[in-house]
Amino acid sequence: MKRLYYTRINNNINNRFYLLKKYFCTEKTSKKEDIENFFKDLTTDESKSWEYYIKGINPDYEPRKEMYYFLINQNVNVKRMTVYEIECFTKWLQMRKIYGNKYPAFPYEITFEDKIEELKEKYPLRKV
């Protein structure tokens, strides 16, 4: 009984894998190209979902839109920034907008402008 059960599971797994392999290998070339473009889009920096996220389009988030345009005007390539850096910078801009120019307060006499300069050095925007 145990052997039959394992054989049935293995056959189901193999059949599903075969169907998946068959789908990816034998479809028309246009569908193959679509799949290849999808995977290429995931592995490059030019992914639309990432671009929509950093521009504040999806999900719709006005502070991130402000952060994006602020950093683009400061010549920072926002597309190369990490999620953590984007979220921190969005938070800092909101603090500055709500509480004034003395915020955000950083330790060791680091200023907000120093953080902007650090981003400019780390992610320079290349104008083409």
mmCIF file with all atom_site columns, C-alpha atoms in Angstrom:
data_model
loop_
_atom_site.group_PDB
_atom_site.id
_atom_site.type_symbol
_atom_site.label_atom_id
_atom_site.label_alt_id
_atom_site.label_comp_id
_atom_site.label_asym_id
_atom_site.label_entity_id
_atom_site.label_seq_id
_atom_site.pdbx_PDB_ins_code
_atom_site.Cartn_x
_atom_site.Cartn_y
_atom_site.Cartn_z
_atom_site.occupancy
_atom_site.B_iso_or_equiv
_atom_site.pdbx_formal_charge
_atom_site.auth_seq_id
_atom_site.auth_comp_id
_atom_site.auth_asym_id
_atom_site.auth_atom_id
_atom_site.pdbx_PDB_model_num
ATOM 1   C CA . MET A 1 1   ? 0.000  0.000  0.000   1.00 0.00 ? 1   MET A CA 1
ATOM 2   C CA . LYS A 1 2   ? 2.797  2.389  0.911   1.00 0.00 ? 2   LYS A CA 1
ATOM 3   C CA . ARG A 1 3   ? 4.610  1.672  -2.334  1.00 0.00 ? 3   ARG A CA 1
ATOM 4   C CA . LEU A 1 4   ? 1.482  2.291  -4.399  1.00 0.00 ? 4   LEU A CA 1
ATOM 5   C CA . TYR A 1 5   ? 0.939  5.593  -2.636  1.00 0.00 ? 5   TYR A CA 1
ATOM 6   C CA . TYR A 1 6   ? 4.496  6.785  -3.320  1.00 0.00 ? 6   TYR A CA 1
ATOM 7   C CA . THR A 1 7   ? 4.305  5.598  -6.914  1.00 0.00 ? 7   THR A CA 1
ATOM 8   C CA . ARG A 1 8   ? 1.086  7.558  -7.410  1.00 0.00 ? 8   ARG A CA 1
ATOM 9   C CA . ILE A 1 9   ? 2.637  10.718 -5.933  1.00 0.00 ? 9   ILE A CA 1
ATOM 10  C CA . ASN A 1 10  ? 5.784  10.352 -8.024  1.00 0.00 ? 10  ASN A CA 1
ATOM 11  C CA . ASN A 1 11  ? 3.736  9.810  -11.180 1.00 0.00 ? 11  ASN A CA 1
ATOM 12  C CA . ASN A 1 12  ? 1.646  12.901 -10.448 1.00 0.00 ? 12  ASN A CA 1
ATOM 13  C CA . ILE A 1 13  ? 4.767  14.995 -9.882  1.00 0.00 ? 13  ILE A CA 1
ATOM 14  C CA . ASN A 1 14  ? 6.425  13.650 -13.028 1.00 0.00 ? 14  ASN A CA 1
ATOM 15  C CA . ASN A 1 15  ? 3.278  14.234 -15.095 1.00 0.00 ? 15  ASN A CA 1
ATOM 16  C CA . ARG A 1 16  ? 2.967  17.821 -13.878 1.00 0.00 ? 16  ARG A CA 1
ATOM 17  C CA . PHE A 1 17  ? 6.630  18.464 -14.567 1.00 0.00 ? 17  PHE A CA 1
ATOM 18  C CA . TYR A 1 18  ? 6.254  16.929 -18.024 1.00 0.00 ? 18  TYR A CA 1
ATOM 19  C CA . LEU A 1 19  ? 3.228  19.111 -18.785 1.00 0.00 ? 19  LEU A CA 1
ATOM 20  C CA . LEU A 1 20  ? 5.054  22.204 -17.564 1.00 0.00 ? 20  LEU A CA 1
ATOM 21  C CA . LYS A 1 21  ? 8.110  21.297 -19.623 1.00 0.00 ? 21  LYS A CA 1
ATOM 22  C CA . LYS A 1 22  ? 5.918  20.551 -22.618 1.00 0.00 ? 22  LYS A CA 1
ATOM 23  C CA . TYR A 1 23  ? 4.178  23.921 -22.280 1.00 0.00 ? 23  TYR A CA 1
ATOM 24  C CA . PHE A 1 24  ? 7.410  25.890 -22.136 1.00 0.00 ? 24  PHE A CA 1
ATOM 25  C CA . CYS A 1 25  ? 9.154  23.904 -24.879 1.00 0.00 ? 25  CYS A CA 1
ATOM 26  C CA . THR A 1 26  ? 6.503  23.287 -27.528 1.00 0.00 ? 26  THR A CA 1
ATOM 27  C CA . GLU A 1 27  ? 4.390  26.440 -27.621 1.00 0.00 ? 27  GLU A CA 1
ATOM 28  C CA . LYS A 1 28  ? 4.457  28.819 -30.539 1.00 0.00 ? 28  LYS A CA 1
ATOM 29  C CA . THR A 1 29  ? 7.455  31.065 -30.860 1.00 0.00 ? 29  THR A CA 1
ATOM 30  C CA . SER A 1 30  ? 5.476  34.179 -30.001 1.00 0.00 ? 30  SER A CA 1
ATOM 31  C CA . LYS A 1 31  ? 4.499  32.716 -26.640 1.00 0.00 ? 31  LYS A CA 1
ATOM 32  C CA . LYS A 1 32  ? 8.082  31.586 -26.110 1.00 0.00 ? 32  LYS A CA 1
ATOM 33  C CA . GLU A 1 33  ? 9.261  35.108 -26.790 1.00 0.00 ? 33  GLU A CA 1
ATOM 34  C CA . ASP A 1 34  ? 6.694  36.482 -24.346 1.00 0.00 ? 34  ASP A CA 1
ATOM 35  C CA . ILE A 1 35  ? 7.945  34.138 -21.642 1.00 0.00 ? 35  ILE A CA 1
ATOM 36  C CA . GLU A 1 36  ? 11.564 34.999 -22.401 1.00 0.00 ? 36  GLU A CA 1
ATOM 37  C CA . ASN A 1 37  ? 10.750 38.700 -22.275 1.00 0.00 ? 37  ASN A CA 1
ATOM 38  C CA . PHE A 1 38  ? 8.994  38.190 -18.946 1.00 0.00 ? 38  PHE A CA 1
ATOM 39  C CA . PHE A 1 39  ? 12.025 36.440 -17.441 1.00 0.00 ? 39  PHE A CA 1
ATOM 40  C CA . LYS A 1 40  ? 14.380 39.017 -18.936 1.00 0.00 ? 40  LYS A CA 1
ATOM 41  C CA . ASP A 1 41  ? 12.222 41.761 -17.444 1.00 0.00 ? 41  ASP A CA 1
ATOM 42  C CA . LEU A 1 42  ? 12.537 40.157 -14.014 1.00 0.00 ? 42  LEU A CA 1
ATOM 43  C CA . THR A 1 43  ? 16.319 39.930 -14.189 1.00 0.00 ? 43  THR A CA 1
ATOM 44  C CA . THR A 1 44  ? 17.101 43.414 -15.510 1.00 0.00 ? 44  THR A CA 1
ATOM 45  C CA . ASP A 1 45  ? 17.001 46.793 -13.811 1.00 0.00 ? 45  ASP A CA 1
ATOM 46  C CA . GLU A 1 46  ? 14.334 47.982 -16.219 1.00 0.00 ? 46  GLU A CA 1
ATOM 47  C CA . SER A 1 47  ? 11.469 46.001 -14.703 1.00 0.00 ? 47  SER A CA 1
ATOM 48  C CA . LYS A 1 48  ? 8.150  47.836 -15.022 1.00 0.00 ? 48  LYS A CA 1
ATOM 49  C CA . SER A 1 49  ? 6.919  46.682 -11.608 1.00 0.00 ? 49  SER A CA 1
ATOM 50  C CA . TRP A 1 50  ? 10.031 48.119 -9.943  1.00 0.00 ? 50  TRP A CA 1
ATOM 51  C CA . GLU A 1 51  ? 9.681  51.343 -11.910 1.00 0.00 ? 51  GLU A CA 1
ATOM 52  C CA . TYR A 1 52  ? 6.031  51.668 -10.864 1.00 0.00 ? 52  TYR A CA 1
ATOM 53  C CA . TYR A 1 53  ? 6.968  51.017 -7.241  1.00 0.00 ? 53  TYR A CA 1
ATOM 54  C CA . ILE A 1 54  ? 9.686  53.669 -7.059  1.00 0.00 ? 54  ILE A CA 1
ATOM 55  C CA . LYS A 1 55  ? 7.558  56.227 -8.895  1.00 0.00 ? 55  LYS A CA 1
ATOM 56  C CA . GLY A 1 56  ? 4.726  55.677 -6.406  1.00 0.00 ? 56  GLY A CA 1
ATOM 57  C CA . ILE A 1 57  ? 2.318  54.466 -9.074  1.00 0.00 ? 57  ILE A CA 1
ATOM 58  C CA . ASN A 1 58  ? 1.679  50.932 -7.822  1.00 0.00 ? 58  ASN A CA 1
ATOM 59  C CA . PRO A 1 59  ? 0.730  51.040 -5.010  1.00 0.00 ? 59  PRO A CA 1
ATOM 60  C CA . ASP A 1 60  ? -0.443 54.629 -5.338  1.00 0.00 ? 60  ASP A CA 1
ATOM 61  C CA . TYR A 1 61  ? 1.604  56.488 -2.721  1.00 0.00 ? 61  TYR A CA 1
ATOM 62  C CA . GLU A 1 62  ? 2.036  60.247 -3.003  1.00 0.00 ? 62  GLU A CA 1
ATOM 63  C CA . PRO A 1 63  ? 5.088  60.580 -0.660  1.00 0.00 ? 63  PRO A CA 1
ATOM 64  C CA . ARG A 1 64  ? 7.055  58.131 -2.816  1.00 0.00 ? 64  ARG A CA 1
ATOM 65  C CA . LYS A 1 65  ? 6.159  60.133 -5.935  1.00 0.00 ? 65  LYS A CA 1
ATOM 66  C CA . GLU A 1 66  ? 7.507  63.262 -4.242  1.00 0.00 ? 66  GLU A CA 1
ATOM 67  C CA . MET A 1 67  ? 10.673 61.410 -3.198  1.00 0.00 ? 67  MET A CA 1
ATOM 68  C CA . TYR A 1 68  ? 11.214 60.118 -6.744  1.00 0.00 ? 68  TYR A CA 1
ATOM 69  C CA . TYR A 1 69  ? 10.955 63.533 -8.398  1.00 0.00 ? 69  TYR A CA 1
ATOM 70  C CA . PHE A 1 70  ? 13.016 65.176 -5.646  1.00 0.00 ? 70  PHE A CA 1
ATOM 71  C CA . LEU A 1 71  ? 15.890 62.707 -6.098  1.00 0.00 ? 71  LEU A CA 1
ATOM 72  C CA . ILE A 1 72  ? 15.717 62.825 -9.902  1.00 0.00 ? 72  ILE A CA 1
ATOM 73  C CA . ASN A 1 73  ? 16.100 66.617 -9.666  1.00 0.00 ? 73  ASN A CA 1
ATOM 74  C CA . GLN A 1 74  ? 19.112 66.022 -7.399  1.00 0.00 ? 74  GLN A CA 1
ATOM 75  C CA . ASN A 1 75  ? 20.666 63.748 -10.109 1.00 0.00 ? 75  ASN A CA 1
ATOM 76  C CA . VAL A 1 76  ? 20.240 60.465 -8.225  1.00 0.00 ? 76  VAL A CA 1
ATOM 77  C CA . ASN A 1 77  ? 19.429 57.250 -10.112 1.00 0.00 ? 77  ASN A CA 1
ATOM 78  C CA . VAL A 1 78  ? 16.482 56.035 -8.039  1.00 0.00 ? 78  VAL A CA 1
ATOM 79  C CA . LYS A 1 79  ? 16.081 52.823 -10.071 1.00 0.00 ? 79  LYS A CA 1
ATOM 80  C CA . ARG A 1 80  ? 19.304 51.429 -8.614  1.00 0.00 ? 80  ARG A CA 1
ATOM 81  C CA . MET A 1 81  ? 18.432 52.185 -4.982  1.00 0.00 ? 81  MET A CA 1
ATOM 82  C CA . THR A 1 82  ? 17.361 49.421 -2.603  1.00 0.00 ? 82  THR A CA 1
ATOM 83  C CA . VAL A 1 83  ? 13.895 49.188 -1.083  1.00 0.00 ? 83  VAL A CA 1
ATOM 84  C CA . TYR A 1 84  ? 15.322 50.093 2.326   1.00 0.00 ? 84  TYR A CA 1
ATOM 85  C CA . GLU A 1 85  ? 16.965 53.254 0.968   1.00 0.00 ? 85  GLU A CA 1
ATOM 86  C CA . ILE A 1 86  ? 13.797 54.262 -0.858  1.00 0.00 ? 86  ILE A CA 1
ATOM 87  C CA . GLU A 1 87  ? 11.597 53.789 2.201   1.00 0.00 ? 87  GLU A CA 1
ATOM 88  C CA . CYS A 1 88  ? 14.050 55.612 4.502   1.00 0.00 ? 88  CYS A CA 1
ATOM 89  C CA . PHE A 1 89  ? 14.400 58.543 2.142   1.00 0.00 ? 89  PHE A CA 1
ATOM 90  C CA . THR A 1 90  ? 10.626 58.765 1.696   1.00 0.00 ? 90  THR A CA 1
ATOM 91  C CA . LYS A 1 91  ? 10.248 58.852 5.476   1.00 0.00 ? 91  LYS A CA 1
ATOM 92  C CA . TRP A 1 92  ? 12.943 61.537 5.833   1.00 0.00 ? 92  TRP A CA 1
ATOM 93  C CA . LEU A 1 93  ? 11.317 63.754 3.204   1.00 0.00 ? 93  LEU A CA 1
ATOM 94  C CA . GLN A 1 94  ? 7.981  63.448 4.973   1.00 0.00 ? 94  GLN A CA 1
ATOM 95  C CA . MET A 1 95  ? 9.590  64.365 8.305   1.00 0.00 ? 95  MET A CA 1
ATOM 96  C CA . ARG A 1 96  ? 11.148 67.417 6.699   1.00 0.00 ? 96  ARG A CA 1
ATOM 97  C CA . LYS A 1 97  ? 7.844  68.380 5.102   1.00 0.00 ? 97  LYS A CA 1
ATOM 98  C CA . ILE A 1 98  ? 5.887  68.052 8.379   1.00 0.00 ? 98  ILE A CA 1
ATOM 99  C CA . TYR A 1 99  ? 8.382  69.242 11.018  1.00 0.00 ? 99  TYR A CA 1
ATOM 100 C CA . GLY A 1 100 ? 10.602 71.643 9.095   1.00 0.00 ? 100 GLY A CA 1
ATOM 101 C CA . ASN A 1 101 ? 14.210 71.767 7.895   1.00 0.00 ? 101 ASN A CA 1
ATOM 102 C CA . LYS A 1 102 ? 15.804 70.752 11.198  1.00 0.00 ? 102 LYS A CA 1
ATOM 103 C CA . TYR A 1 103 ? 14.426 67.219 10.728  1.00 0.00 ? 103 TYR A CA 1
ATOM 104 C CA . PRO A 1 104 ? 15.384 64.455 10.193  1.00 0.00 ? 104 PRO A CA 1
ATOM 105 C CA . ALA A 1 105 ? 18.023 64.548 12.889  1.00 0.00 ? 105 ALA A CA 1
ATOM 106 C CA . PHE A 1 106 ? 20.949 62.191 12.275  1.00 0.00 ? 106 PHE A CA 1
ATOM 107 C CA . PRO A 1 107 ? 23.675 61.262 14.758  1.00 0.00 ? 107 PRO A CA 1
ATOM 108 C CA . TYR A 1 108 ? 27.271 62.540 14.556  1.00 0.00 ? 108 TYR A CA 1
ATOM 109 C CA . GLU A 1 109 ? 26.290 65.873 12.977  1.00 0.00 ? 109 GLU A CA 1
ATOM 110 C CA . ILE A 1 110 ? 25.300 64.268 9.680   1.00 0.00 ? 110 ILE A CA 1
ATOM 111 C CA . THR A 1 111 ? 22.863 66.425 7.737   1.00 0.00 ? 111 THR A CA 1
ATOM 112 C CA . PHE A 1 112 ? 20.140 65.641 5.256   1.00 0.00 ? 112 PHE A CA 1
ATOM 113 C CA . GLU A 1 113 ? 22.251 67.220 2.525   1.00 0.00 ? 113 GLU A CA 1
ATOM 114 C CA . ASP A 1 114 ? 25.092 64.818 3.399   1.00 0.00 ? 114 ASP A CA 1
ATOM 115 C CA . LYS A 1 115 ? 22.710 61.923 2.798   1.00 0.00 ? 115 LYS A CA 1
ATOM 116 C CA . ILE A 1 116 ? 21.755 63.374 -0.585  1.00 0.00 ? 116 ILE A CA 1
ATOM 117 C CA . GLU A 1 117 ? 25.435 63.746 -1.528  1.00 0.00 ? 117 GLU A CA 1
ATOM 118 C CA . GLU A 1 118 ? 26.060 60.156 -0.441  1.00 0.00 ? 118 GLU A CA 1
ATOM 119 C CA . LEU A 1 119 ? 23.268 58.975 -2.748  1.00 0.00 ? 119 LEU A CA 1
ATOM 120 C CA . LYS A 1 120 ? 24.650 61.093 -5.606  1.00 0.00 ? 120 LYS A CA 1
ATOM 121 C CA . GLU A 1 121 ? 28.018 59.389 -5.236  1.00 0.00 ? 121 GLU A CA 1
ATOM 122 C CA . LYS A 1 122 ? 26.540 55.925 -4.858  1.00 0.00 ? 122 LYS A CA 1
ATOM 123 C CA . TYR A 1 123 ? 23.889 56.164 -7.612  1.00 0.00 ? 123 TYR A CA 1
ATOM 124 C CA . PRO A 1 124 ? 24.833 58.878 -10.117 1.00 0.00 ? 124 PRO A CA 1
ATOM 125 C CA . LEU A 1 125 ? 22.250 59.669 -12.766 1.00 0.00 ? 125 LEU A CA 1
ATOM 126 C CA . ARG A 1 126 ? 23.775 59.394 -16.206 1.00 0.00 ? 126 ARG A CA 1
ATOM 127 C CA . LYS A 1 127 ? 22.155 61.742 -18.668 1.00 0.00 ? 127 LYS A CA 1
ATOM 128 C CA . VAL A 1 128 ? 22.038 60.275 -22.155 1.00 0.00 ? 128 VAL A CA 1
#
